[in-house]
Amino acid sequence: MKEVRVFDTTLRDGEQTPGVSLTVEQKLIIASALDKLGVDVIEAGTAIASEGDFKAIKEISNAGLNAEICSFCRIKKEDIDASADAEADSIFMVAPSSDIHIKSKFPDKGREDVIEMSVSAIEYAKERGLIVEFGAEDASRADLEFIVELFRNAVSAKADRLTYADTVGVLTPEKAESIMKRLTSEFNVPIAIHCHDDFGLATINTVYAIKAGASEFHATVNGIGERAGNAALEEIVMALEFHYGFKTSIIKENIYETSKLVEKLTRIVIPKHKPIVGEYAFTHESGIHTSAIMRDTSTYEPITPEMVGRKRQLVLGKHAGRASIEEIMKKLGYKADKNQMKEILVRVKELGDKGKRVTDADVKTIIETVLQIKQEKKVKLEDLSIVSGMHIMPTASVKLRINGQEIIEAATGLGPVDAAINAVKKAVSEFADIKLVSYHVDAITGGTDALVDVIVQLSRGDQIVTARGARTDIIMASVEALLEGLNMLI
């Protein structure tokens, strides 16, 4: 199996996503996770860009990570100096290669000037002791013969690696393959591919470039990045290893954990249907699918969720089948006769037909209602108060009765909802280690008095449940959903 290097640019190109700005501490947290994931190179930022980026690169460089730490550079001495001073191991230095970019960035210069400036910059970077990965920016809209000439001069100046950058995502798989065959036949140094997703082709373009001889690819976790984003690391890794027999250094079991961390710190929500890491990637609702999955997971899953650090989920809705209901009843320890099962299915499907997502708590209520089981809730809310304001840290105080025992706790949060949830989690901490996996809210009606529907996903060990709360008060709806879930888990 041919091994392919993974160059992660989540902290540089990924941070260029509109609205994303990471602190030094957040960058260090993500860098540590990327190192644990097994990436070969972490592009930690642009040292010349800001004091924060400089500090982040320096701290990451001195954090004792296994990955090579890289700083982004233009073909300018001040960029190189900043990167070297930040103690980066390497630089990803880019030069404009298309006539569009050359004219825009250097109005009074031409192609020969770019070559001259690039050679001078590379030689200076080598003097400063840096590993140089030299990239042709906007290469996919440039003259290929000029790219070859530019790269030839870069290699003569002792560039260590070369990168073909599809800066605006206009590359196609066929072109990626033919161009990379040409480049890898011309040069003996490692060549990387850097793709953007403007036409939704970033993953396949990267794969085709690797097939044609590229030995490294650039990508971001979750495919975040400016405009339509970058090539998604998790998609490329799984495609290369599963379909084409390439090997990477990525520890696949850490993919999902890293993905969720990046989602949390960047606040860029992962689309639910996103391959590999999306919420629905290993979630099944259809009755036919669910019954087959229970017998043989390979029927509707090309890879197991555990392979990428995930768990399978079976959800209910209007497509629910008997097998799904029986699986939930088995977990609850309940049995139903033929008529009762029919009635449970009808009620679940009715709820789904109303356009609602059916949660585990909804199904539990339906089952217990049909079976006429009266079960007292183990966790009850007796009181909740919130203090919040312009100059006050949102604080929540909660009084719960858990298994008959009165528990009073208080907690702060980023907002009143966060504070309330933190207070409840703190109150139940001695009874169970509960984690909030996801939180989703929808306004069902319009206006400031809108009815809101809150759905939470909670986990306790290997068990994951979903629960709903619906009220005009978003704080109470959130707490209600949390308590419903807790009553299933505790």
Short mmCIF file of C-alpha atoms in Angstrom, two decimals:
data_model
loop_
_atom_site.label_atom_id
_atom_site.label_comp_id
_atom_site.label_asym_id
_atom_site.label_seq_id
_atom_site.Cartn_x
_atom_site.Cartn_y
_atom_site.Cartn_z
CA MET A 1 0.00 0.00 0.00
CA LYS A 2 1.39 3.37 -1.02
CA GLU A 3 1.50 5.84 1.87
CA VAL A 4 0.15 9.36 1.33
CA ARG A 5 1.06 12.34 3.52
CA VAL A 6 -1.74 14.39 5.08
CA PHE A 7 -1.24 18.17 5.22
CA ASP A 8 -3.96 19.66 7.42
CA THR A 9 -4.86 23.31 6.90
CA THR A 10 -7.84 23.54 9.26
CA LEU A 11 -6.08 26.20 11.34
CA ARG A 12 -5.15 28.32 8.29
CA ASP A 13 -7.42 27.82 5.28
CA GLY A 14 -10.16 26.49 7.55
CA GLU A 15 -9.98 29.58 9.75
CA GLN A 16 -10.52 31.69 6.64
CA THR A 17 -14.14 30.51 6.68
CA PRO A 18 -16.31 33.64 7.04
CA GLY A 19 -17.07 34.24 10.70
CA VAL A 20 -14.41 31.91 12.09
CA SER A 21 -11.75 33.36 14.39
CA LEU A 22 -9.89 31.09 16.78
CA THR A 23 -8.01 32.14 19.90
CA VAL A 24 -4.47 30.97 20.61
CA GLU A 25 -5.85 28.52 23.18
CA GLN A 26 -8.42 27.13 20.74
CA LYS A 27 -5.79 26.70 18.03
CA LEU A 28 -3.58 24.78 20.47
CA ILE A 29 -6.50 22.51 21.43
CA ILE A 30 -7.28 21.75 17.78
CA ALA A 31 -3.59 21.26 16.93
CA SER A 32 -3.28 18.70 19.74
CA ALA A 33 -6.35 16.88 18.42
CA LEU A 34 -4.95 16.90 14.87
CA ASP A 35 -1.69 15.46 16.18
CA LYS A 36 -3.64 12.75 18.00
CA LEU A 37 -5.53 12.14 14.74
CA GLY A 38 -2.20 11.45 13.07
CA VAL A 39 -1.82 14.20 10.44
CA ASP A 40 1.69 14.61 9.08
CA VAL A 41 1.71 18.41 8.78
CA ILE A 42 -0.30 21.01 10.71
CA GLU A 43 -0.49 24.38 8.98
CA ALA A 44 -1.06 26.38 12.15
CA GLY A 45 -1.71 29.79 10.59
CA THR A 46 0.04 32.73 8.95
CA ALA A 47 2.76 34.08 11.22
CA ILE A 48 2.83 37.51 9.56
CA ALA A 49 -0.96 37.92 9.69
CA SER A 50 -1.41 38.95 13.32
CA GLU A 51 0.12 38.82 16.76
CA GLY A 52 -2.36 36.09 17.65
CA ASP A 53 -1.38 33.88 14.72
CA PHE A 54 2.32 34.41 15.46
CA LYS A 55 1.81 33.43 19.09
CA ALA A 56 -0.35 30.43 18.16
CA ILE A 57 2.26 29.07 15.73
CA LYS A 58 5.00 29.54 18.32
CA GLU A 59 3.04 27.80 21.08
CA ILE A 60 2.03 24.93 18.80
CA SER A 61 5.64 24.61 17.57
CA ASN A 62 6.79 24.27 21.19
CA ALA A 63 4.01 21.93 22.32
CA GLY A 64 5.99 18.77 21.66
CA LEU A 65 3.69 17.46 18.95
CA ASN A 66 4.76 14.76 16.51
CA ALA A 67 3.44 16.56 13.42
CA GLU A 68 5.50 19.02 11.38
CA ILE A 69 4.30 22.55 12.20
CA CYS A 70 3.90 24.84 9.20
CA SER A 71 3.24 28.55 8.61
CA PHE A 72 1.70 30.01 5.46
CA CYS A 73 3.90 32.48 3.55
CA ARG A 74 3.89 34.75 0.56
CA ILE A 75 7.10 35.15 -1.47
CA LYS A 76 8.19 37.92 0.87
CA LYS A 77 11.11 38.04 3.32
CA GLU A 78 9.00 39.51 6.11
CA ASP A 79 6.64 36.49 5.91
CA ILE A 80 9.59 34.11 6.03
CA ASP A 81 11.16 35.93 8.98
CA ALA A 82 7.90 35.87 10.93
CA SER A 83 7.54 32.12 10.31
CA ALA A 84 11.12 31.39 11.34
CA ASP A 85 10.82 33.60 14.41
CA ALA A 86 7.63 31.73 15.36
CA GLU A 87 9.78 28.59 15.33
CA ALA A 88 7.74 26.79 12.66
CA ASP A 89 9.33 23.67 11.15
CA SER A 90 8.22 24.53 7.64
CA ILE A 91 6.48 27.07 5.45
CA PHE A 92 3.86 26.66 2.75
CA MET A 93 5.03 29.42 0.43
CA VAL A 94 2.74 30.34 -2.47
CA ALA A 95 3.39 32.37 -5.57
CA PRO A 96 0.68 33.57 -7.98
CA SER A 97 0.84 31.41 -11.11
CA SER A 98 -2.19 32.37 -13.20
CA ASP A 99 -2.10 35.59 -15.22
CA ILE A 100 -5.23 36.68 -13.32
CA HIS A 101 -3.41 36.47 -9.98
CA ILE A 102 -0.09 37.82 -11.23
CA LYS A 103 -1.72 40.95 -12.68
CA SER A 104 -3.84 41.42 -9.55
CA LYS A 105 -0.99 41.05 -7.04
CA PHE A 106 1.93 42.43 -9.04
CA PRO A 107 0.45 44.86 -11.62
CA ASP A 108 3.87 45.97 -12.84
CA LYS A 109 5.42 42.48 -13.03
CA GLY A 110 5.19 39.41 -15.23
CA ARG A 111 5.85 35.67 -15.13
CA GLU A 112 9.64 35.97 -15.13
CA ASP A 113 9.47 38.34 -12.18
CA VAL A 114 7.38 35.81 -10.23
CA ILE A 115 10.01 33.12 -10.91
CA GLU A 116 12.81 35.43 -9.79
CA MET A 117 10.97 36.49 -6.62
CA SER A 118 10.10 32.85 -5.82
CA VAL A 119 13.69 31.64 -6.20
CA SER A 120 14.97 34.47 -4.00
CA ALA A 121 12.33 33.75 -1.33
CA ILE A 122 13.01 29.99 -1.32
CA GLU A 123 16.75 30.50 -1.01
CA TYR A 124 16.23 32.93 1.87
CA ALA A 125 13.85 30.51 3.65
CA LYS A 126 16.43 27.72 3.36
CA GLU A 127 19.02 30.06 4.89
CA ARG A 128 16.63 30.51 7.82
CA GLY A 129 16.54 26.74 8.28
CA LEU A 130 12.96 26.15 7.13
CA ILE A 131 11.50 23.21 5.23
CA VAL A 132 9.94 24.77 2.12
CA GLU A 133 6.76 23.50 0.51
CA PHE A 134 6.35 25.73 -2.54
CA GLY A 135 2.89 26.16 -4.04
CA ALA A 136 1.62 27.56 -7.33
CA GLU A 137 -1.47 29.58 -6.41
CA ASP A 138 -4.42 29.36 -8.81
CA ALA A 139 -2.49 26.73 -10.78
CA SER A 140 -5.68 25.25 -12.26
CA ARG A 141 -6.24 28.50 -14.23
CA ALA A 142 -2.58 28.92 -15.17
CA ASP A 143 -0.56 27.87 -18.19
CA LEU A 144 0.78 24.37 -17.36
CA GLU A 145 4.07 25.07 -19.12
CA PHE A 146 4.59 28.08 -16.85
CA ILE A 147 3.79 25.92 -13.79
CA VAL A 148 6.46 23.43 -14.90
CA GLU A 149 8.98 26.23 -15.38
CA LEU A 150 8.11 27.80 -12.03
CA PHE A 151 8.45 24.44 -10.26
CA ARG A 152 11.72 23.67 -12.03
CA ASN A 153 13.23 26.88 -10.70
CA ALA A 154 11.79 26.22 -7.25
CA VAL A 155 13.42 22.80 -7.09
CA SER A 156 16.73 24.30 -8.27
CA ALA A 157 16.45 26.76 -5.37
CA LYS A 158 16.12 23.72 -3.03
CA ALA A 159 12.36 23.69 -2.39
CA ASP A 160 11.60 20.47 -0.51
CA ARG A 161 8.08 19.87 -1.78
CA LEU A 162 5.76 21.27 -4.46
CA THR A 163 2.01 21.96 -4.34
CA TYR A 164 -0.46 22.34 -7.20
CA ALA A 165 -3.22 24.58 -5.83
CA ASP A 166 -6.75 24.52 -7.25
CA THR A 167 -7.41 27.83 -5.50
CA VAL A 168 -10.90 28.51 -6.86
CA GLY A 169 -12.05 24.92 -7.28
CA VAL A 170 -12.25 24.78 -11.08
CA LEU A 171 -10.26 21.57 -11.51
CA THR A 172 -11.94 18.42 -12.86
CA PRO A 173 -10.95 14.82 -12.07
CA GLU A 174 -9.66 14.19 -15.60
CA LYS A 175 -7.47 17.31 -15.55
CA ALA A 176 -6.27 16.57 -12.02
CA GLU A 177 -5.11 13.14 -13.18
CA SER A 178 -3.41 14.23 -16.40
CA ILE A 179 -1.69 17.27 -14.85
CA MET A 180 -0.39 15.28 -11.88
CA LYS A 181 0.97 12.58 -14.21
CA ARG A 182 2.89 15.29 -16.05
CA LEU A 183 4.23 16.92 -12.88
CA THR A 184 5.27 13.69 -11.17
CA SER A 185 7.11 12.60 -14.32
CA GLU A 186 9.01 15.91 -14.40
CA PHE A 187 10.05 16.16 -10.73
CA ASN A 188 11.51 13.82 -8.14
CA VAL A 189 10.45 15.85 -5.09
CA PRO A 190 7.11 15.12 -3.35
CA ILE A 191 4.14 16.85 -4.99
CA ALA A 192 0.93 17.77 -3.16
CA ILE A 193 -2.58 18.64 -4.33
CA HIS A 194 -4.60 21.45 -2.72
CA CYS A 195 -8.28 21.60 -3.74
CA HIS A 196 -11.29 23.79 -3.03
CA ASP A 197 -14.90 22.70 -3.30
CA ASP A 198 -16.57 25.41 -5.39
CA PHE A 199 -18.10 22.80 -7.74
CA GLY A 200 -18.34 20.00 -5.19
CA LEU A 201 -15.34 18.22 -6.75
CA ALA A 202 -12.65 18.76 -4.11
CA THR A 203 -12.68 15.18 -2.80
CA ILE A 204 -12.70 13.45 -6.20
CA ASN A 205 -10.12 15.86 -7.66
CA THR A 206 -7.82 15.09 -4.72
CA VAL A 207 -8.35 11.34 -5.10
CA TYR A 208 -7.59 11.46 -8.84
CA ALA A 209 -4.45 13.51 -8.21
CA ILE A 210 -3.26 10.94 -5.64
CA LYS A 211 -4.01 8.10 -8.06
CA ALA A 212 -1.88 9.89 -10.67
CA GLY A 213 1.13 10.16 -8.39
CA ALA A 214 0.69 13.00 -5.88
CA SER A 215 2.21 11.90 -2.57
CA GLU A 216 0.50 14.45 -0.31
CA PHE A 217 -2.87 16.17 -0.10
CA HIS A 218 -4.06 19.31 1.67
CA ALA A 219 -7.40 19.21 3.46
CA THR A 220 -9.42 20.56 6.38
CA VAL A 221 -11.49 18.75 8.99
CA ASN A 222 -15.18 18.86 7.96
CA GLY A 223 -14.12 20.52 4.68
CA ILE A 224 -14.36 24.01 6.19
CA GLY A 225 -12.72 26.91 4.38
CA GLU A 226 -13.45 30.07 2.46
CA ARG A 227 -16.34 30.15 -0.02
CA ALA A 228 -17.54 26.54 -0.52
CA GLY A 229 -14.73 25.15 1.62
CA ASN A 230 -11.69 22.94 1.14
CA ALA A 231 -11.30 19.25 0.42
CA ALA A 232 -12.60 17.33 3.46
CA LEU A 233 -9.91 15.33 5.25
CA GLU A 234 -12.26 12.62 6.49
CA GLU A 235 -13.78 11.99 3.05
CA ILE A 236 -10.42 11.75 1.28
CA VAL A 237 -8.86 9.47 3.90
CA MET A 238 -11.77 7.02 3.81
CA ALA A 239 -12.04 7.08 0.00
CA LEU A 240 -8.31 6.51 -0.48
CA GLU A 241 -8.11 3.67 2.02
CA PHE A 242 -11.46 1.99 1.33
CA HIS A 243 -11.61 2.23 -2.46
CA TYR A 244 -8.06 2.64 -3.72
CA GLY A 245 -5.80 0.86 -1.25
CA PHE A 246 -3.73 3.89 -0.23
CA LYS A 247 -2.51 4.19 3.34
CA THR A 248 -2.43 7.34 5.46
CA SER A 249 -1.15 8.04 8.96
CA ILE A 250 -4.67 8.94 10.13
CA ILE A 251 -6.02 7.07 13.15
CA LYS A 252 -9.51 6.65 11.78
CA GLU A 253 -11.15 5.95 15.14
CA ASN A 254 -10.34 9.57 16.11
CA ILE A 255 -12.01 11.13 13.07
CA TYR A 256 -15.43 11.80 14.59
CA GLU A 257 -14.10 13.15 17.89
CA THR A 258 -11.84 15.58 16.00
CA SER A 259 -14.68 16.58 13.70
CA LYS A 260 -16.97 17.46 16.61
CA LEU A 261 -14.20 19.44 18.32
CA VAL A 262 -13.63 21.52 15.19
CA GLU A 263 -17.39 22.02 14.83
CA LYS A 264 -17.65 23.22 18.43
CA LEU A 265 -14.71 25.64 18.37
CA THR A 266 -15.32 27.09 14.89
CA ARG A 267 -19.12 27.09 15.32
CA ILE A 268 -19.47 25.87 11.74
CA VAL A 269 -22.28 23.30 12.00
CA ILE A 270 -21.66 20.02 10.19
CA PRO A 271 -24.46 19.36 7.63
CA LYS A 272 -26.54 16.43 8.83
CA HIS A 273 -26.03 14.48 5.59
CA LYS A 274 -22.26 15.12 5.42
CA PRO A 275 -20.39 11.90 4.54
CA ILE A 276 -18.55 10.16 7.38
CA VAL A 277 -19.16 12.78 10.12
CA GLY A 278 -22.71 14.06 9.51
CA GLU A 279 -25.40 13.19 12.05
CA TYR A 280 -27.28 11.00 9.58
CA ALA A 281 -24.24 9.17 8.09
CA PHE A 282 -24.93 6.10 10.26
CA THR A 283 -28.58 6.74 11.15
CA HIS A 284 -31.41 4.52 9.88
CA GLU A 285 -35.17 5.13 9.95
CA SER A 286 -36.78 3.03 7.21
CA GLY A 287 -38.36 -0.13 8.60
CA ILE A 288 -36.98 -2.29 5.76
CA HIS A 289 -33.47 -0.88 6.25
CA THR A 290 -33.58 -1.16 10.03
CA SER A 291 -34.63 -4.80 10.12
CA ALA A 292 -31.88 -5.66 7.62
CA ILE A 293 -29.26 -3.68 9.59
CA MET A 294 -30.11 -5.64 12.72
CA ARG A 295 -29.37 -8.89 10.90
CA ASP A 296 -26.34 -7.74 8.92
CA THR A 297 -24.92 -4.21 9.23
CA SER A 298 -23.25 -4.40 5.82
CA THR A 299 -26.66 -4.42 4.08
CA TYR A 300 -26.94 -0.62 4.31
CA GLU A 301 -23.53 0.46 5.62
CA PRO A 302 -20.40 0.36 3.43
CA ILE A 303 -18.21 0.87 6.50
CA THR A 304 -18.97 0.36 10.17
CA PRO A 305 -19.50 3.48 12.31
CA GLU A 306 -16.92 2.20 14.81
CA MET A 307 -14.27 2.46 12.09
CA VAL A 308 -14.44 6.27 12.34
CA GLY A 309 -15.21 6.49 16.05
CA ARG A 310 -18.99 6.60 15.78
CA LYS A 311 -22.06 4.63 16.83
CA ARG A 312 -25.02 3.49 14.77
CA GLN A 313 -28.37 5.11 15.45
CA LEU A 314 -31.85 3.79 14.75
CA VAL A 315 -34.49 6.51 14.69
CA LEU A 316 -38.24 6.32 14.33
CA GLY A 317 -40.64 8.16 12.08
CA LYS A 318 -43.39 7.44 9.59
CA HIS A 319 -41.10 4.86 7.91
CA ALA A 320 -40.63 2.94 11.15
CA GLY A 321 -41.05 -0.81 11.12
CA ARG A 322 -41.79 -3.48 13.70
CA ALA A 323 -38.10 -4.33 14.12
CA SER A 324 -37.27 -0.78 15.24
CA ILE A 325 -40.04 -0.77 17.84
CA GLU A 326 -39.05 -4.19 19.13
CA GLU A 327 -35.45 -3.08 19.52
CA ILE A 328 -36.49 -0.10 21.67
CA MET A 329 -38.91 -2.22 23.70
CA LYS A 330 -36.12 -4.72 24.30
CA LYS A 331 -33.95 -1.94 25.76
CA LEU A 332 -36.84 -0.81 27.96
CA GLY A 333 -37.59 -4.38 29.08
CA TYR A 334 -41.15 -4.35 27.71
CA LYS A 335 -43.13 -6.88 25.65
CA ALA A 336 -46.25 -6.32 23.57
CA ASP A 337 -48.77 -8.64 21.97
CA LYS A 338 -49.67 -8.41 18.26
CA ASN A 339 -52.50 -5.88 18.71
CA GLN A 340 -50.50 -3.68 21.08
CA MET A 341 -47.55 -3.65 18.67
CA LYS A 342 -49.88 -2.64 15.83
CA GLU A 343 -51.26 0.24 17.91
CA ILE A 344 -47.76 1.42 18.90
CA LEU A 345 -46.70 1.46 15.25
CA VAL A 346 -49.80 3.42 14.22
CA ARG A 347 -49.16 6.08 16.84
CA VAL A 348 -45.48 6.41 15.96
CA LYS A 349 -46.32 6.77 12.25
CA GLU A 350 -49.04 9.36 13.07
CA LEU A 351 -46.44 11.47 14.86
CA GLY A 352 -44.07 11.13 11.90
CA ASP A 353 -46.83 12.08 9.43
CA LYS A 354 -47.21 15.39 11.27
CA GLY A 355 -43.70 16.26 10.13
CA LYS A 356 -42.14 15.71 13.52
CA ARG A 357 -38.90 13.98 14.34
CA VAL A 358 -39.84 11.14 16.65
CA THR A 359 -37.53 11.03 19.66
CA ASP A 360 -36.74 8.09 21.94
CA ALA A 361 -38.68 9.80 24.71
CA ASP A 362 -41.73 10.12 22.41
CA VAL A 363 -41.62 6.40 21.62
CA LYS A 364 -41.19 5.49 25.27
CA THR A 365 -44.28 7.53 26.15
CA ILE A 366 -46.31 5.92 23.35
CA ILE A 367 -45.23 2.40 24.38
CA GLU A 368 -46.02 2.98 28.06
CA THR A 369 -49.38 4.54 27.18
CA VAL A 370 -50.43 1.61 24.97
CA LEU A 371 -49.16 -0.97 27.47
CA GLN A 372 -50.79 1.06 30.28
CA ILE A 373 -47.56 1.25 32.24
CA LYS A 374 -47.41 4.05 34.76
CA GLN A 375 -43.79 4.83 35.53
CA GLU A 376 -42.90 7.61 37.91
CA LYS A 377 -40.19 9.89 36.63
CA LYS A 378 -36.96 9.56 38.58
CA VAL A 379 -35.87 13.13 37.85
CA LYS A 380 -38.34 15.93 38.57
CA LEU A 381 -37.89 19.69 38.28
CA GLU A 382 -39.09 21.53 41.37
CA ASP A 383 -37.65 24.99 40.76
CA LEU A 384 -35.54 26.93 38.27
CA SER A 385 -34.36 30.53 38.37
CA ILE A 386 -32.16 32.45 35.95
CA VAL A 387 -30.17 35.65 36.46
CA SER A 388 -28.82 37.35 33.33
CA GLY A 389 -28.03 40.83 32.07
CA MET A 390 -25.59 43.05 30.17
CA HIS A 391 -22.97 43.01 32.90
CA ILE A 392 -23.92 39.77 34.64
CA MET A 393 -22.65 36.30 33.84
CA PRO A 394 -25.78 34.20 33.09
CA THR A 395 -26.38 32.05 36.18
CA ALA A 396 -28.98 29.35 36.78
CA SER A 397 -30.14 27.80 40.05
CA VAL A 398 -32.03 24.53 39.88
CA LYS A 399 -33.83 22.34 42.41
CA LEU A 400 -34.35 18.74 41.31
CA ARG A 401 -35.80 15.71 43.04
CA ILE A 402 -33.83 12.64 41.97
CA ASN A 403 -35.05 9.27 43.26
CA GLY A 404 -36.78 11.19 46.04
CA GLN A 405 -33.66 13.10 47.05
CA GLU A 406 -33.70 16.91 46.80
CA ILE A 407 -30.68 18.34 44.96
CA ILE A 408 -29.95 22.07 44.62
CA GLU A 409 -27.20 23.30 42.27
CA ALA A 410 -26.16 26.44 40.44
CA ALA A 411 -24.01 27.01 37.36
CA THR A 412 -23.00 29.71 34.91
CA GLY A 413 -23.00 29.56 31.13
CA LEU A 414 -22.48 31.51 27.93
CA GLY A 415 -26.20 32.31 27.96
CA PRO A 416 -29.26 31.51 30.11
CA VAL A 417 -30.00 28.24 28.25
CA ASP A 418 -26.40 27.10 28.61
CA ALA A 419 -26.43 28.04 32.31
CA ALA A 420 -29.67 26.11 32.92
CA ILE A 421 -28.38 22.99 31.16
CA ASN A 422 -25.07 23.20 33.07
CA ALA A 423 -26.95 23.46 36.37
CA VAL A 424 -29.06 20.37 35.60
CA LYS A 425 -26.00 18.38 34.47
CA LYS A 426 -24.21 19.39 37.68
CA ALA A 427 -27.18 18.31 39.80
CA VAL A 428 -27.30 14.81 38.29
CA SER A 429 -23.52 14.32 38.12
CA GLU A 430 -23.34 12.10 41.22
CA PHE A 431 -26.08 9.83 39.85
CA ALA A 432 -24.76 9.44 36.31
CA ASP A 433 -22.12 10.78 33.91
CA ILE A 434 -24.39 12.34 31.29
CA LYS A 435 -23.08 14.10 28.18
CA LEU A 436 -25.00 16.45 25.93
CA VAL A 437 -24.20 15.18 22.42
CA SER A 438 -26.30 17.66 20.44
CA TYR A 439 -28.85 20.44 20.92
CA HIS A 440 -31.29 21.62 18.26
CA VAL A 441 -34.07 24.20 18.42
CA ASP A 442 -36.81 25.15 15.94
CA ALA A 443 -39.45 27.87 16.18
CA ILE A 444 -42.76 26.18 15.38
CA THR A 445 -44.81 29.38 15.18
CA GLY A 446 -43.90 32.95 14.32
CA GLY A 447 -43.63 36.01 16.56
CA THR A 448 -41.85 36.76 19.81
CA ASP A 449 -44.20 34.33 21.60
CA ALA A 450 -43.27 31.50 19.23
CA LEU A 451 -43.61 27.92 20.40
CA VAL A 452 -40.14 26.41 20.25
CA ASP A 453 -39.31 22.74 19.80
CA VAL A 454 -36.04 21.69 21.43
CA ILE A 455 -34.49 18.29 20.67
CA VAL A 456 -31.48 17.09 22.64
CA GLN A 457 -29.31 14.04 22.24
CA LEU A 458 -27.81 12.69 25.46
CA SER A 459 -25.36 9.89 26.11
CA ARG A 460 -24.45 7.77 29.09
CA GLY A 461 -21.66 5.35 28.31
CA ASP A 462 -22.67 3.52 25.11
CA GLN A 463 -26.32 4.50 25.37
CA ILE A 464 -27.61 7.48 23.35
CA VAL A 465 -31.16 8.84 23.54
CA THR A 466 -33.07 11.75 22.02
CA ALA A 467 -35.75 13.77 23.79
CA ARG A 468 -37.99 16.75 23.11
CA GLY A 469 -39.28 19.78 24.97
CA ALA A 470 -41.82 22.22 23.48
CA ARG A 471 -42.81 25.53 25.10
CA THR A 472 -42.93 29.25 24.39
CA ASP A 473 -40.06 29.67 26.88
CA ILE A 474 -36.87 28.38 25.25
CA ILE A 475 -35.16 27.89 28.62
CA MET A 476 -37.99 25.75 29.98
CA ALA A 477 -38.25 23.86 26.68
CA SER A 478 -34.54 23.09 26.87
CA VAL A 479 -34.73 21.92 30.48
CA GLU A 480 -37.85 19.87 29.72
CA ALA A 481 -36.05 18.10 26.86
CA LEU A 482 -33.02 17.49 29.06
CA LEU A 483 -35.15 16.00 31.86
CA GLU A 484 -37.02 13.73 29.42
CA GLY A 485 -33.68 12.37 28.24
CA LEU A 486 -32.32 12.04 31.76
CA ASN A 487 -35.37 10.02 32.81
CA MET A 488 -34.59 7.54 30.06
CA LEU A 489 -30.92 7.27 31.01
CA ILE A 490 -30.98 7.31 34.81
#
